[in-house]
């Protein structure tokens, strides 16, 4: 199995630089990092990739059972880290990939030096004494809206990819469109993401962690970010002057600066 | 939101002050908000535009309006985001139709799965669940449905005793596929069992089967080969073979190429009052008789048939020593020849006297009848 092709892995920067691995969240692919990742390529070995099912990953590698839970995505992340034999890794995970990253650092602590969580949430659905921001019925509605939004894609594109192995340009064409995903894959990823509960993982994260919180993030509200920072054994909580759930797109310079400042501070310490 | 038109206010049933100054995402349902944040907003920033995003707007009276959003992002000369122009389309009808389509799609999938289960269940009644164990006889058999197994095929086989040390083996192929073919297959299999009591000779069994299938209301006919086998004191079996419209069985002797048993007869169930020939042979230990359906020889790859030459080559290569291995290998070759996707169903039965059977061996109950 060629993990580098399967996960569409891209590597930038000096080969002897400290590895900086960017993991994308639900809804998009590694192109989310295109305004942030290159800013580190002068001194870090910058790695971006697509989880199987998204972006330019190999559609044939998608296994509905494997990716029904976040464990499948954690396996992807660790596969990429192992394939490049990375050590002393700084892991940057956005949204659900922050939790996937937490799981990865717990599973193989020796490979990771530190972690940056961008807009993390360990649980999206409200629970007793816990506000995630969403009810179970909200998630069901999201799943319905996914079916609706992917309907046109489903009919037009799926047969092209599935039925034309001898026409790889159709698959390539797809990678040109951002945030495209097979509707079944999107639905399963959404279920794995929004019905997950990683609260118990947080105290077990073995590396120092920067929590980047946006103002006005309805997916991962301020209280949730504060909860994450509190639960982590070694955390720094930074509020970005950015709105929405994707500061790497809405405020890429601020995001890169916040990550760079924290990393420089740790290197100097 | 900086500006909205009167239509937007009318659709949402909200006064202008409840809209201007708020964010679009505030008017979405929670599920729509997640979609907005994980798809709409990232795509808009990366591509500068999004098309046909399906969301529901929350209206002033608490109702929901299904809409499609097209949006373009404009930037100033420094690349900073200036404003987003959003065109809103009422999608109530479209969404209703989509929901119907989705429901129909889900129902179709469910129906497909049920049909598949039905076909498999029905198919299982047409062949023995496991090859029966017979004292003094090594028996191996396989049945493989065509394609994805969603259709009931017409191939069948059966092995049953008619007395101490006497067995009947039948293998055949009912024309066509599907439920009405399965009805005839079931009829044929059960009729052969009943006729085997009345007719000692396989040729007269086939003659009566011919009349019964011929007078059945369906247009189906079948091919069949019938063996009546009796064990002899020295461990060999005396075999009487009859065939109707079916490829003759192949006889495999140690270190000799496979040969066809010379037995022929007309198709079963087409013309009345047919006569069937019969051949008798002695099957000694380490000799194998192989029965197969045309799913083997007529397996196709790019218009080319698997054919008798490949069939003989496979049997000669594996040889008479390993009876279950012979059946498994032949099936595997035929499936591989068709790149894993079989165009027709396949049935194969091989019988061979077991050398020096232990007369006191407890074989347990017959797996089907006992």
Tab-separated table of C-alpha atoms in Angstrom, chain B residues 8-351:
chain	number	residue	atom	x	y	z
B	8	UNK	CA	-36.145	38.330	0.817
B	9	UNK	CA	-38.039	40.099	3.615
B	10	UNK	CA	-41.371	38.815	2.300
B	11	UNK	CA	-40.108	35.226	1.973
B	12	UNK	CA	-38.595	35.172	5.439
B	13	UNK	CA	-41.447	37.186	7.003
B	14	UNK	CA	-38.951	39.334	8.854
B	15	UNK	CA	-38.751	43.130	9.200
B	16	UNK	CA	-35.664	44.750	7.734
B	17	UNK	CA	-34.223	45.544	11.184
B	18	UNK	CA	-34.329	41.827	12.076
B	19	UNK	CA	-32.119	41.073	9.066
B	20	UNK	CA	-29.714	43.905	8.283
B	21	UNK	CA	-26.821	43.889	10.717
B	22	UNK	CA	-27.110	40.183	11.391
B	23	UNK	CA	-25.117	37.412	9.728
B	24	UNK	CA	-26.668	35.135	7.115
B	25	UNK	CA	-25.616	32.135	9.175
B	26	UNK	CA	-27.877	33.381	12.015
B	27	UNK	CA	-30.915	32.788	9.797
B	28	UNK	CA	-29.984	29.167	9.095
B	29	UNK	CA	-31.146	26.051	10.922
B	30	UNK	CA	-28.468	24.389	13.115
B	31	UNK	CA	-27.707	21.713	10.524
B	32	UNK	CA	-27.491	24.404	7.860
B	33	UNK	CA	-25.111	26.394	10.058
B	34	UNK	CA	-22.720	23.449	10.277
B	35	UNK	CA	-22.879	23.054	6.521
B	36	UNK	CA	-22.312	26.773	6.104
B	37	UNK	CA	-19.218	26.736	8.301
B	38	UNK	CA	-17.717	23.497	6.970
B	39	UNK	CA	-18.541	23.873	3.266
B	40	UNK	CA	-20.077	27.163	2.158
B	41	UNK	CA	-17.665	29.545	3.903
B	42	UNK	CA	-14.446	27.622	3.037
B	43	UNK	CA	-15.492	27.138	-0.592
B	44	UNK	CA	-16.497	30.778	-0.949
B	45	UNK	CA	-13.110	31.918	0.331
B	46	UNK	CA	-11.130	29.473	-1.776
B	47	UNK	CA	-13.051	29.698	-5.059
B	48	UNK	CA	-14.570	33.166	-4.723
B	49	UNK	CA	-18.001	31.699	-5.394
B	50	UNK	CA	-20.388	28.885	-4.503
B	51	UNK	CA	-23.354	27.518	-6.421
B	52	UNK	CA	-26.593	25.894	-5.414
B	53	UNK	CA	-25.974	25.455	-1.724
B	54	UNK	CA	-29.117	23.900	-0.265
B	55	UNK	CA	-30.092	25.255	3.161
B	56	UNK	CA	-33.228	26.125	5.092
B	57	UNK	CA	-33.876	29.703	6.246
B	58	UNK	CA	-35.638	30.245	9.561
B	59	UNK	CA	-38.568	32.577	8.972
B	60	UNK	CA	-40.044	35.093	11.410
B	61	UNK	CA	-43.059	32.879	12.191
B	62	UNK	CA	-40.872	29.882	13.050
B	63	UNK	CA	-41.451	28.095	9.738
B	64	UNK	CA	-38.649	27.098	7.407
B	65	UNK	CA	-38.030	28.053	3.814
B	66	UNK	CA	-35.922	25.735	1.665
B	67	UNK	CA	-33.620	27.800	-0.529
B	68	UNK	CA	-30.653	27.487	-2.827
B	69	UNK	CA	-27.864	30.020	-2.427
B	70	UNK	CA	-25.453	31.232	-5.071
B	71	UNK	CA	-22.794	33.583	-3.735
B	72	UNK	CA	-19.777	35.477	-5.043
B	73	UNK	CA	-17.087	37.106	-2.936
B	74	UNK	CA	-15.575	40.371	-4.145
B	75	UNK	CA	-12.205	41.643	-2.949
B	76	UNK	CA	-10.545	45.053	-3.070
B	77	UNK	CA	-7.308	45.764	-4.944
B	78	UNK	CA	-5.243	44.460	-1.977
B	79	UNK	CA	-7.103	41.181	-1.947
B	80	UNK	CA	-9.046	41.981	1.192
B	81	UNK	CA	-12.602	40.682	1.323
B	82	UNK	CA	-15.104	43.410	0.477
B	83	UNK	CA	-18.569	41.931	0.215
B	84	UNK	CA	-20.477	38.810	-0.651
B	85	UNK	CA	-23.336	38.939	-3.128
B	86	UNK	CA	-25.875	36.239	-2.436
B	87	UNK	CA	-28.720	35.242	-4.741
B	88	UNK	CA	-31.458	33.313	-2.962
B	89	UNK	CA	-33.784	30.926	-4.826
B	90	UNK	CA	-36.947	29.473	-3.352
B	91	UNK	CA	-36.362	25.711	-3.527
B	92	UNK	CA	-39.477	24.426	-1.751
B	93	UNK	CA	-40.726	22.404	-4.717
B	94	UNK	CA	-37.310	21.197	-5.704
B	95	UNK	CA	-36.517	20.039	-2.176
B	96	UNK	CA	-39.809	18.169	-1.945
B	97	UNK	CA	-39.017	16.416	-5.201
B	98	UNK	CA	-35.501	15.641	-4.012
B	99	UNK	CA	-36.828	14.121	-0.839
B	100	UNK	CA	-39.113	11.917	-2.928
B	101	UNK	CA	-36.147	10.930	-5.096
B	102	UNK	CA	-34.053	10.142	-2.066
B	103	UNK	CA	-36.832	8.097	-0.564
B	104	UNK	CA	-37.311	6.231	-3.848
B	105	UNK	CA	-33.563	5.686	-4.023
B	106	UNK	CA	-33.471	4.272	-0.494
B	107	UNK	CA	-36.489	2.088	-1.189
B	108	UNK	CA	-34.927	0.792	-4.396
B	109	UNK	CA	-31.796	-0.136	-2.483
B	110	UNK	CA	-33.858	-1.916	0.153
B	111	UNK	CA	-35.827	-3.795	-2.497
B	112	UNK	CA	-32.604	-4.818	-4.202
B	113	UNK	CA	-31.208	-6.168	-0.946
B	114	UNK	CA	-34.433	-8.083	-0.260
B	115	UNK	CA	-34.474	-9.547	-3.775
B	116	UNK	CA	-30.881	-10.672	-3.298
B	117	UNK	CA	-31.727	-12.386	-0.003
B	118	UNK	CA	-34.756	-14.026	-1.597
B	119	UNK	CA	-32.699	-15.297	-4.539
B	120	UNK	CA	-30.033	-16.726	-2.230
B	121	UNK	CA	-32.576	-18.379	0.031
B	122	UNK	CA	-34.422	-19.904	-2.913
B	123	UNK	CA	-31.168	-21.038	-4.478
B	124	UNK	CA	-30.162	-22.813	-1.294
B	125	UNK	CA	-33.217	-25.055	-1.618
B	126	UNK	CA	-32.095	-26.219	-5.086
B	127	UNK	CA	-28.778	-27.782	-4.122
B	128	UNK	CA	-27.811	-29.745	-1.004
B	129	UNK	CA	-26.446	-27.414	1.702
B	130	UNK	CA	-23.301	-29.562	1.921
B	131	UNK	CA	-22.316	-32.527	-0.252
B	132	UNK	CA	-23.767	-35.616	1.459
B	133	UNK	CA	-21.394	-38.132	2.990
B	134	UNK	CA	-21.684	-41.588	1.443
B	135	UNK	CA	-19.946	-44.688	2.717
B	136	UNK	CA	-17.267	-45.857	0.303
B	137	UNK	CA	-17.600	-42.818	-1.953
B	138	UNK	CA	-15.654	-39.587	-2.003
B	139	UNK	CA	-17.952	-36.836	-3.230
B	140	UNK	CA	-17.168	-33.215	-3.935
B	141	UNK	CA	-19.576	-30.631	-5.341
B	142	UNK	CA	-19.866	-26.930	-5.893
B	143	UNK	CA	-22.549	-24.530	-6.993
B	144	UNK	CA	-21.792	-20.920	-7.841
B	145	UNK	CA	-24.493	-18.438	-8.922
B	146	UNK	CA	-23.800	-16.109	-11.828
B	147	UNK	CA	-22.633	-12.525	-11.354
B	148	UNK	CA	-23.529	-10.968	-8.008
B	149	UNK	CA	-25.944	-13.759	-7.075
B	150	UNK	CA	-28.995	-11.495	-7.345
B	151	UNK	CA	-30.745	-13.929	-9.699
B	152	UNK	CA	-31.682	-17.534	-9.120
B	153	UNK	CA	-29.892	-19.686	-11.648
B	154	UNK	CA	-31.130	-22.899	-13.282
B	155	UNK	CA	-28.273	-25.266	-12.362
B	156	UNK	CA	-28.908	-27.928	-9.758
B	157	UNK	CA	-27.554	-31.174	-8.442
B	158	UNK	CA	-28.622	-33.785	-5.943
B	159	UNK	CA	-27.237	-36.947	-4.362
B	160	UNK	CA	-29.480	-39.348	-2.483
B	161	UNK	CA	-29.564	-43.042	-1.496
B	162	UNK	CA	-32.039	-45.522	-2.998
B	163	UNK	CA	-30.907	-48.478	-0.937
B	164	UNK	CA	-27.958	-49.802	1.041
B	165	UNK	CA	-24.822	-49.024	-0.975
B	166	UNK	CA	-26.903	-47.564	-3.779
B	167	UNK	CA	-26.927	-43.882	-4.705
B	168	UNK	CA	-28.439	-41.665	-7.366
B	169	UNK	CA	-26.531	-38.622	-8.503
B	170	UNK	CA	-28.263	-36.061	-10.719
B	171	UNK	CA	-26.946	-32.804	-12.142
B	172	UNK	CA	-28.742	-30.551	-14.585
B	173	UNK	CA	-29.586	-27.158	-15.914
B	174	UNK	CA	-33.074	-25.694	-16.314
B	175	UNK	CA	-33.329	-23.192	-19.165
B	176	UNK	CA	-33.431	-19.551	-18.143
B	177	UNK	CA	-33.062	-17.801	-14.827
B	178	UNK	CA	-35.237	-16.239	-12.199
B	179	UNK	CA	-38.202	-17.328	-10.167
B	180	UNK	CA	-40.097	-19.325	-12.826
B	181	UNK	CA	-36.919	-21.226	-13.715
B	182	UNK	CA	-36.486	-21.944	-9.990
B	183	UNK	CA	-40.013	-23.388	-9.868
B	184	UNK	CA	-39.087	-25.863	-12.616
B	185	UNK	CA	-35.724	-26.614	-10.973
B	186	UNK	CA	-37.515	-27.441	-7.747
B	187	UNK	CA	-40.022	-29.613	-9.649
B	188	UNK	CA	-37.238	-31.464	-11.462
B	189	UNK	CA	-35.202	-32.077	-8.345
B	190	UNK	CA	-38.163	-33.439	-6.371
B	191	UNK	CA	-39.520	-35.436	-9.317
B	192	UNK	CA	-36.170	-37.157	-9.843
B	193	UNK	CA	-36.210	-38.254	-6.196
B	194	UNK	CA	-39.724	-39.699	-6.579
B	195	UNK	CA	-39.024	-41.331	-9.957
B	196	UNK	CA	-35.848	-42.963	-8.679
B	197	UNK	CA	-38.028	-45.220	-6.523
B	198	UNK	CA	-40.185	-46.296	-9.494
B	199	UNK	CA	-37.527	-46.529	-12.186
B	200	UNK	CA	-34.430	-48.546	-11.646
B	201	UNK	CA	-32.947	-47.529	-14.978
B	202	UNK	CA	-31.747	-43.926	-15.341
B	203	UNK	CA	-32.865	-43.971	-18.985
B	204	UNK	CA	-36.491	-44.691	-18.086
B	205	UNK	CA	-36.286	-42.169	-15.253
B	206	UNK	CA	-35.288	-39.496	-17.772
B	207	UNK	CA	-38.038	-40.583	-20.190
B	208	UNK	CA	-40.714	-40.038	-17.571
B	209	UNK	CA	-39.103	-36.820	-16.333
B	210	UNK	CA	-39.265	-35.643	-19.954
B	211	UNK	CA	-43.038	-36.144	-20.045
B	212	UNK	CA	-43.572	-34.459	-16.683
B	213	UNK	CA	-41.504	-31.358	-17.537
B	214	UNK	CA	-43.058	-31.285	-21.032
B	215	UNK	CA	-46.604	-31.158	-19.680
B	216	UNK	CA	-45.780	-28.581	-17.003
B	217	UNK	CA	-47.389	-25.223	-17.730
B	218	UNK	CA	-44.079	-23.370	-18.121
B	219	UNK	CA	-42.137	-23.227	-21.332
B	220	UNK	CA	-39.010	-24.359	-19.522
B	221	UNK	CA	-37.000	-27.423	-20.409
B	222	UNK	CA	-33.867	-28.853	-18.900
B	223	UNK	CA	-30.762	-30.873	-19.438
B	224	UNK	CA	-29.721	-33.555	-16.978
B	225	UNK	CA	-27.306	-36.355	-16.337
B	226	UNK	CA	-28.323	-39.167	-13.987
B	227	UNK	CA	-26.048	-41.772	-12.361
B	228	UNK	CA	-27.284	-44.814	-10.535
B	229	UNK	CA	-24.387	-46.188	-8.519
B	230	UNK	CA	-24.061	-49.494	-6.647
B	231	UNK	CA	-21.090	-50.380	-4.480
B	232	UNK	CA	-19.436	-53.720	-5.135
B	233	UNK	CA	-17.720	-55.891	-2.523
B	234	UNK	CA	-14.235	-54.928	-3.747
B	235	UNK	CA	-14.856	-51.207	-3.156
B	236	UNK	CA	-15.494	-50.260	-6.772
B	237	UNK	CA	-18.863	-48.836	-7.858
B	238	UNK	CA	-20.979	-50.046	-10.778
B	239	UNK	CA	-22.339	-46.923	-12.467
B	240	UNK	CA	-25.208	-46.646	-14.960
B	241	UNK	CA	-25.242	-43.292	-16.730
B	242	UNK	CA	-28.008	-41.600	-18.708
B	243	UNK	CA	-28.028	-38.089	-20.100
B	244	UNK	CA	-30.574	-35.780	-21.726
B	245	UNK	CA	-29.211	-32.872	-23.734
B	246	UNK	CA	-26.367	-32.575	-21.267
B	247	UNK	CA	-22.572	-32.670	-21.713
B	248	UNK	CA	-21.499	-36.282	-20.969
B	249	UNK	CA	-19.620	-36.860	-17.683
B	250	UNK	CA	-15.849	-37.108	-17.847
B	251	UNK	CA	-13.983	-40.143	-16.584
B	252	UNK	CA	-10.571	-39.532	-15.092
B	253	UNK	CA	-8.230	-42.461	-14.473
B	254	UNK	CA	-4.816	-42.171	-12.795
B	255	UNK	CA	-2.145	-40.984	-15.251
B	256	UNK	CA	-4.540	-41.024	-18.188
B	257	UNK	CA	-6.169	-38.070	-19.942
B	258	UNK	CA	-9.844	-37.489	-19.114
B	259	UNK	CA	-12.319	-39.168	-21.489
B	260	UNK	CA	-15.988	-38.526	-22.150
B	261	UNK	CA	-18.466	-41.212	-21.142
B	262	UNK	CA	-20.266	-42.127	-24.345
B	263	UNK	CA	-23.868	-41.313	-23.434
B	264	UNK	CA	-26.351	-39.055	-25.224
B	265	UNK	CA	-30.033	-38.234	-25.258
B	266	UNK	CA	-32.494	-35.518	-26.228
B	267	UNK	CA	-33.307	-32.414	-24.148
B	268	UNK	CA	-35.746	-33.041	-21.321
B	269	UNK	CA	-39.194	-31.441	-21.582
B	270	UNK	CA	-39.425	-30.430	-25.249
B	271	UNK	CA	-40.822	-33.364	-27.258
B	272	UNK	CA	-43.014	-36.134	-25.803
B	273	UNK	CA	-42.151	-39.839	-25.796
B	274	UNK	CA	-38.403	-39.599	-26.051
B	275	UNK	CA	-35.954	-42.430	-25.588
B	276	UNK	CA	-32.742	-42.088	-23.661
B	277	UNK	CA	-29.598	-44.167	-24.000
B	278	UNK	CA	-27.649	-45.655	-21.139
B	279	UNK	CA	-24.034	-46.618	-20.524
B	280	UNK	CA	-22.644	-48.811	-17.778
B	281	UNK	CA	-19.153	-48.580	-16.359
B	282	UNK	CA	-17.107	-49.727	-13.404
B	283	UNK	CA	-15.562	-46.963	-11.337
B	284	UNK	CA	-12.578	-48.237	-9.386
B	285	UNK	CA	-10.847	-46.483	-6.479
B	286	UNK	CA	-8.630	-43.603	-7.670
B	287	UNK	CA	-10.919	-43.112	-10.682
B	288	UNK	CA	-13.144	-40.040	-10.816
B	289	UNK	CA	-16.360	-39.245	-12.634
B	290	UNK	CA	-16.873	-35.501	-13.153
B	291	UNK	CA	-20.300	-33.978	-13.906
B	292	UNK	CA	-20.563	-30.312	-14.854
B	293	UNK	CA	-22.953	-27.762	-16.373
B	294	UNK	CA	-22.331	-25.544	-19.391
B	295	UNK	CA	-21.440	-22.677	-17.009
B	296	UNK	CA	-17.986	-24.314	-17.118
B	297	UNK	CA	-17.381	-24.846	-20.831
B	298	UNK	CA	-19.352	-21.829	-22.047
B	299	UNK	CA	-17.723	-19.341	-19.668
B	300	UNK	CA	-16.755	-16.370	-21.811
B	301	UNK	CA	-13.884	-13.928	-21.935
B	302	UNK	CA	-13.985	-11.347	-24.736
B	303	UNK	CA	-16.098	-13.691	-26.845
B	304	UNK	CA	-13.742	-16.636	-26.272
B	305	UNK	CA	-15.098	-19.752	-24.535
B	306	UNK	CA	-13.438	-21.605	-21.657
B	307	UNK	CA	-14.195	-24.673	-23.743
B	308	UNK	CA	-13.540	-28.379	-23.482
B	309	UNK	CA	-9.827	-28.044	-24.168
B	310	UNK	CA	-9.281	-25.950	-21.025
B	311	UNK	CA	-11.631	-28.216	-19.067
B	312	UNK	CA	-9.634	-31.318	-20.031
B	313	UNK	CA	-6.332	-29.546	-19.428
B	314	UNK	CA	-7.395	-28.579	-15.888
B	315	UNK	CA	-8.603	-32.085	-15.025
B	316	UNK	CA	-5.472	-33.695	-16.462
B	317	UNK	CA	-3.238	-31.269	-14.567
B	318	UNK	CA	-4.871	-31.773	-11.149
B	319	UNK	CA	-5.422	-35.493	-11.708
B	320	UNK	CA	-7.556	-38.078	-9.964
B	321	UNK	CA	-5.780	-38.058	-6.599
B	322	UNK	CA	-7.527	-35.126	-4.922
B	323	UNK	CA	-11.310	-35.107	-5.582
B	324	UNK	CA	-12.260	-31.967	-3.561
B	325	UNK	CA	-9.139	-30.216	-4.939
B	326	UNK	CA	-10.197	-31.121	-8.465
B	327	UNK	CA	-13.616	-29.482	-8.066
B	328	UNK	CA	-12.192	-26.420	-6.293
B	329	UNK	CA	-9.446	-25.948	-8.872
B	330	UNK	CA	-11.842	-26.265	-11.828
B	331	UNK	CA	-14.248	-23.714	-10.299
B	332	UNK	CA	-11.384	-21.347	-9.590
B	333	UNK	CA	-10.050	-21.607	-13.161
B	334	UNK	CA	-13.467	-20.922	-14.683
B	335	UNK	CA	-14.048	-17.910	-12.409
B	336	UNK	CA	-10.555	-16.544	-13.032
B	337	UNK	CA	-11.060	-17.004	-16.792
B	338	UNK	CA	-14.000	-14.563	-16.506
B	339	UNK	CA	-11.979	-12.171	-14.317
B	340	UNK	CA	-14.097	-13.011	-11.279
B	341	UNK	CA	-17.464	-12.071	-12.807
B	342	UNK	CA	-19.319	-15.208	-13.869
B	343	UNK	CA	-21.805	-14.848	-16.720
B	344	UNK	CA	-23.682	-18.086	-15.961
B	345	UNK	CA	-24.075	-20.268	-12.918
B	346	UNK	CA	-21.742	-23.220	-12.450
B	347	UNK	CA	-22.391	-26.635	-10.932
B	348	UNK	CA	-19.741	-29.349	-10.646
B	349	UNK	CA	-19.996	-32.761	-8.967
B	350	UNK	CA	-17.172	-35.302	-8.766
B	351	UNK	CA	-17.462	-38.851	-7.370
